XYZ file of C-alpha atoms in Angstrom:
253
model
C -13.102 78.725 -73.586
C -13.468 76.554 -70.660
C -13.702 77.730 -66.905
C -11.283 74.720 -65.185
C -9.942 73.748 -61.657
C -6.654 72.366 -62.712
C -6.911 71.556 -66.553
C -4.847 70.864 -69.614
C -3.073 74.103 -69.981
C -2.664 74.984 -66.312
C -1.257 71.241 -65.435
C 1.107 72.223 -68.731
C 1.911 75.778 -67.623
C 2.463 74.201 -63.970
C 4.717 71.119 -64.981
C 6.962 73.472 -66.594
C 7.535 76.663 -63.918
C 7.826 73.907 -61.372
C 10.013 71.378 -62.917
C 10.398 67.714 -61.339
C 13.731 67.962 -59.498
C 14.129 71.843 -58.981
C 15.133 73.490 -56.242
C 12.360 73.968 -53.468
C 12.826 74.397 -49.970
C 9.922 71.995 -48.847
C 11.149 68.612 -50.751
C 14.311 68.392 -48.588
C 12.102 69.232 -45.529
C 9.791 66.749 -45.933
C 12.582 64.352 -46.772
C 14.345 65.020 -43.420
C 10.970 64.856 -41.241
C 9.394 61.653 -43.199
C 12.353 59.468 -43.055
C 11.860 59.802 -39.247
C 8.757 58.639 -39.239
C 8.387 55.737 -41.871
C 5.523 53.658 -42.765
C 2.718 54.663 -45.193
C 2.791 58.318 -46.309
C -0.038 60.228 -47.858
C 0.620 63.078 -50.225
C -2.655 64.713 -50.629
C -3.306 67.584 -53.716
C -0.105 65.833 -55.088
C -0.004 67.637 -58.629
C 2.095 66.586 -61.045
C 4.805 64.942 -58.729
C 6.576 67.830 -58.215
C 7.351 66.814 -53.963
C 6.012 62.817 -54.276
C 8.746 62.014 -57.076
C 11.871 63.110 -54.823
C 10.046 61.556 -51.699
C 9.604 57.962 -53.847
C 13.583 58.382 -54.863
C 14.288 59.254 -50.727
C 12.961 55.501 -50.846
C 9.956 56.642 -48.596
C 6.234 54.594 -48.828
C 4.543 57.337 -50.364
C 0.888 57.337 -51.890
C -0.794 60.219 -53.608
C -4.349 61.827 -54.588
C -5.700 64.851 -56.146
C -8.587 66.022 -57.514
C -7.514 67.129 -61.205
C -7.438 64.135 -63.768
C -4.865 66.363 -66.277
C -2.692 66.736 -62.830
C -2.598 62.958 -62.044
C -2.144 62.085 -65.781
C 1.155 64.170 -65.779
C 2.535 62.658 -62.537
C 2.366 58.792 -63.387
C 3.773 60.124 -66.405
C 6.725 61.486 -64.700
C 6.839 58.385 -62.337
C 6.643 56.121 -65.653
C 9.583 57.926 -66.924
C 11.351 56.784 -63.855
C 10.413 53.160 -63.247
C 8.217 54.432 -60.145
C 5.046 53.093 -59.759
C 3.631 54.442 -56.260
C -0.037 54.507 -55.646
C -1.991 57.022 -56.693
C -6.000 58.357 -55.915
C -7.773 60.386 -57.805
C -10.644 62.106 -55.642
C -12.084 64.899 -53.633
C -9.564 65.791 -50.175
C -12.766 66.398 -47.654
C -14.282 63.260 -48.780
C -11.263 61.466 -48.155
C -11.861 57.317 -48.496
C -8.950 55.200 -49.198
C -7.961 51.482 -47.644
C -6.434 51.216 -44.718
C -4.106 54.248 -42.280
C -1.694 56.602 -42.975
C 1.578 57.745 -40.184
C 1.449 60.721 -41.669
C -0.127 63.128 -44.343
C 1.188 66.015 -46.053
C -0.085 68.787 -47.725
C 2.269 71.405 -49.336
C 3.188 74.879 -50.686
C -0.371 76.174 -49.560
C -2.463 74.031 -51.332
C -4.889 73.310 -48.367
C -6.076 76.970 -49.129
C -7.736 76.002 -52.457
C -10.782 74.200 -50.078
C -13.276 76.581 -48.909
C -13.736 76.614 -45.088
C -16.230 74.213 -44.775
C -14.067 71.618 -46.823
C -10.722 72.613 -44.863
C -12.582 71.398 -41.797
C -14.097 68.364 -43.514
C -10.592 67.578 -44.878
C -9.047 67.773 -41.236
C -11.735 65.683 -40.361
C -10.785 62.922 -42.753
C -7.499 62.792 -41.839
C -7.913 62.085 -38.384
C -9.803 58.967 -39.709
C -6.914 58.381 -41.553
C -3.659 58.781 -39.241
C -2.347 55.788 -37.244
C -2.377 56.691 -33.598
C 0.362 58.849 -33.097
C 0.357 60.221 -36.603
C 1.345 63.194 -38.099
C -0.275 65.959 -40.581
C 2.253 68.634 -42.256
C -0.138 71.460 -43.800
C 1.847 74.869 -45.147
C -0.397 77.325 -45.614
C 0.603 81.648 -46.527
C -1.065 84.728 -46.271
C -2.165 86.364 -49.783
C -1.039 89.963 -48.509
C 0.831 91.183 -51.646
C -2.273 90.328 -53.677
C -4.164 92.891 -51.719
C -2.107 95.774 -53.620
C -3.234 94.805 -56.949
C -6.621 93.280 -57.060
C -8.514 94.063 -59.965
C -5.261 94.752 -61.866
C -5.033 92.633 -64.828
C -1.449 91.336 -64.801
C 0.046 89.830 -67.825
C 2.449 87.347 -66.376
C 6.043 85.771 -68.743
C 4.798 83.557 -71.665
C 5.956 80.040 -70.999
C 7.728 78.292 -74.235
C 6.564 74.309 -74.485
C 8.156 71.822 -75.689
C 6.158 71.699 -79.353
C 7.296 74.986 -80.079
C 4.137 76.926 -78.941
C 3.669 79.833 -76.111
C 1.283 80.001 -73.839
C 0.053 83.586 -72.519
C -1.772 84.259 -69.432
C -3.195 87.276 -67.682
C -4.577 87.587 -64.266
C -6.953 89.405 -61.997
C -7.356 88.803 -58.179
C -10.390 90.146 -55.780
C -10.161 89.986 -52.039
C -13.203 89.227 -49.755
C -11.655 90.197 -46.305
C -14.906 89.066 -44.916
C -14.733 85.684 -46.065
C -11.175 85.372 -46.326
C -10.724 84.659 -49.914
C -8.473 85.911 -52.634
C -10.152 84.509 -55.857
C -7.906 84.540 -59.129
C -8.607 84.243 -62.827
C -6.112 83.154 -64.995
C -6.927 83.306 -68.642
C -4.943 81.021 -70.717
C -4.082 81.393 -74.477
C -2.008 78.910 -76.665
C 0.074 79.893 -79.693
C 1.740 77.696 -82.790
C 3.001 79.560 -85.975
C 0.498 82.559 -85.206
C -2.663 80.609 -84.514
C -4.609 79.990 -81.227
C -4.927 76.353 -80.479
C -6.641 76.341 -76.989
C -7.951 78.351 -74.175
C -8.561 77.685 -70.538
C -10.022 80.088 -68.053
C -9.058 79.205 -64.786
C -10.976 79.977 -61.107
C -8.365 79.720 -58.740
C -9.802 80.459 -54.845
C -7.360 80.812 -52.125
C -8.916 81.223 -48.800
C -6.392 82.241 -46.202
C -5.910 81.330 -42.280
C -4.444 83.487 -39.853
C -1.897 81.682 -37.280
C -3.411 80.853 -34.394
C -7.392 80.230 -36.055
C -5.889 77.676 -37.873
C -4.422 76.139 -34.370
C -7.531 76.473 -33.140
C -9.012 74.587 -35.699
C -6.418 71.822 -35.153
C -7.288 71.825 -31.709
C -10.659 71.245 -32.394
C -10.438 68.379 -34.953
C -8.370 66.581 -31.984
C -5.036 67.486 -33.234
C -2.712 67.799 -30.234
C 1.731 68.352 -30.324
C 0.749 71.255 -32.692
C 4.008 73.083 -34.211
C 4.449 75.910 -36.063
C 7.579 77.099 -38.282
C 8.363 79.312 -39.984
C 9.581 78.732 -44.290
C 10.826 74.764 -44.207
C 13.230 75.848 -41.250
C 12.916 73.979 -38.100
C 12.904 76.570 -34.822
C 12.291 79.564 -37.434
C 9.091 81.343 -35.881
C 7.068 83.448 -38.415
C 7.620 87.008 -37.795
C 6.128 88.856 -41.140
C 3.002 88.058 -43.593
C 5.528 86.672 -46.326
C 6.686 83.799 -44.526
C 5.250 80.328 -45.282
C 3.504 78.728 -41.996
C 4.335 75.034 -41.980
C 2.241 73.429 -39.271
C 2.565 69.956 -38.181
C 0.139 68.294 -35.474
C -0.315 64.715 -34.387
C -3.520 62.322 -33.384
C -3.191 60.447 -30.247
């Protein structure tokens, strides 16, 4: 068994539960706020395609990176399948290098919270390099509360059905460091055809959580200013309870 980031079975697993062209209330979101704005767009931790593909068909200049080879290989497969052919990074977020500047970057359904603090704050840092003046970051981030009832538990979660006729099972276990703000998750992954385990993956997935207003701060003191906060994809919605999703946006002068 291997212990993976994003790897074979999880980009599998993923690609399936979160189909390209599904329903998700961030893609027409983004659509709405990034046709405004034009020019080069950054998708960063851009997975298998799941928000870029709909942004490329919105005719918007969209680029992508992520860290996960298995995730990237899945997404210009997607974009291959429909005669897109955007650019697309593989590499680290807080040591963010690519050509030229961005008017705006995006980063969504809490995937910012899979850098430890240190590379959050890196990765704010880099896009600042990044951003046109007058640019724009959108970061969503949540709050892990529900997890907090049933760490340790091991939770076996639905088997997912693939395409080649096998199943893949997974069971899960979270921990919370309050101190250090972290909910850290293993996923165990098992894969089944006609009876017989093919592959395994063990998964370390780390989720270290803001609350509100640190994570303006921290804005603020990357040189972020026009910071605004919503709550769930819905414009003038303020957050008012630990389940909603904080979507942040902030500009660089």
């Amino acid at each position: 068994m291997t212990l993976t980031k994003y790897g074979a079975l999880c980009t599998e697993v993923y690609d399936i539960s979160k189909p390209i062209g599904g329903q998700y209330p961030d893609v027409p979101y983004y659509i709405k706020h990034l046709s405004k704005i034009g020019g080069r767009i950054l998708e960063v931790m851009v997975g298998t395609g799941r928000l870029l593909i709909p942004l490329l068909e919105a005719g918007l200049n969209v680029e992508g990176i992520d860290a996960s080879p298995d995730m990237l290989a899945c997404c210009r497969k997607h974009c291959l399948e429909r005669g897109l052919e955007p650019v697309i990074y593989q590499g680290e977020v807080e040591n963010l290098d690519l050509p030229g500047k961005y008017n705006a970057i995006v980063v969504t359904f809490g995937s910012f919270m899979l850098l430890p603090r240190s590379a959050a704050i890196a990765a704010l840092q880099a896009f600042a390099r990044h951003l046109e003046p007058q640019g724009l970051i959108f970061i969503d981030l949540e709050l892990p509360v529900e997890d907090f009832k049933t760490q340790n538990i091991v939770k076996q979660r639905e088997p997912i059905e693939c395409a080649d006729g096998s199943i893949i099972l997974m069971q899960s276990s979270s921990s919370i460091d309050l101190l250090e703000q972290l909910n850290l998750t293993l996923i165990r992954y098992e894969k089944w055809l006609n009876g017989n385990l093919i592959a395994t993956e063990l998964q370390r997935l780390p989720l270290h959580w803001f609350g509100r207003d640190e994570f303006i701060s921290c804005l603020q003191e990357n040189g972020y200013k026009n910071i605004t906060l919503c709550a769930n994809y819905t414009p003038d919605l303020q957050p008012t309870s630990y389940k909603d999703t904080l979507c942040f946006s902030a500009l660089i002068p």
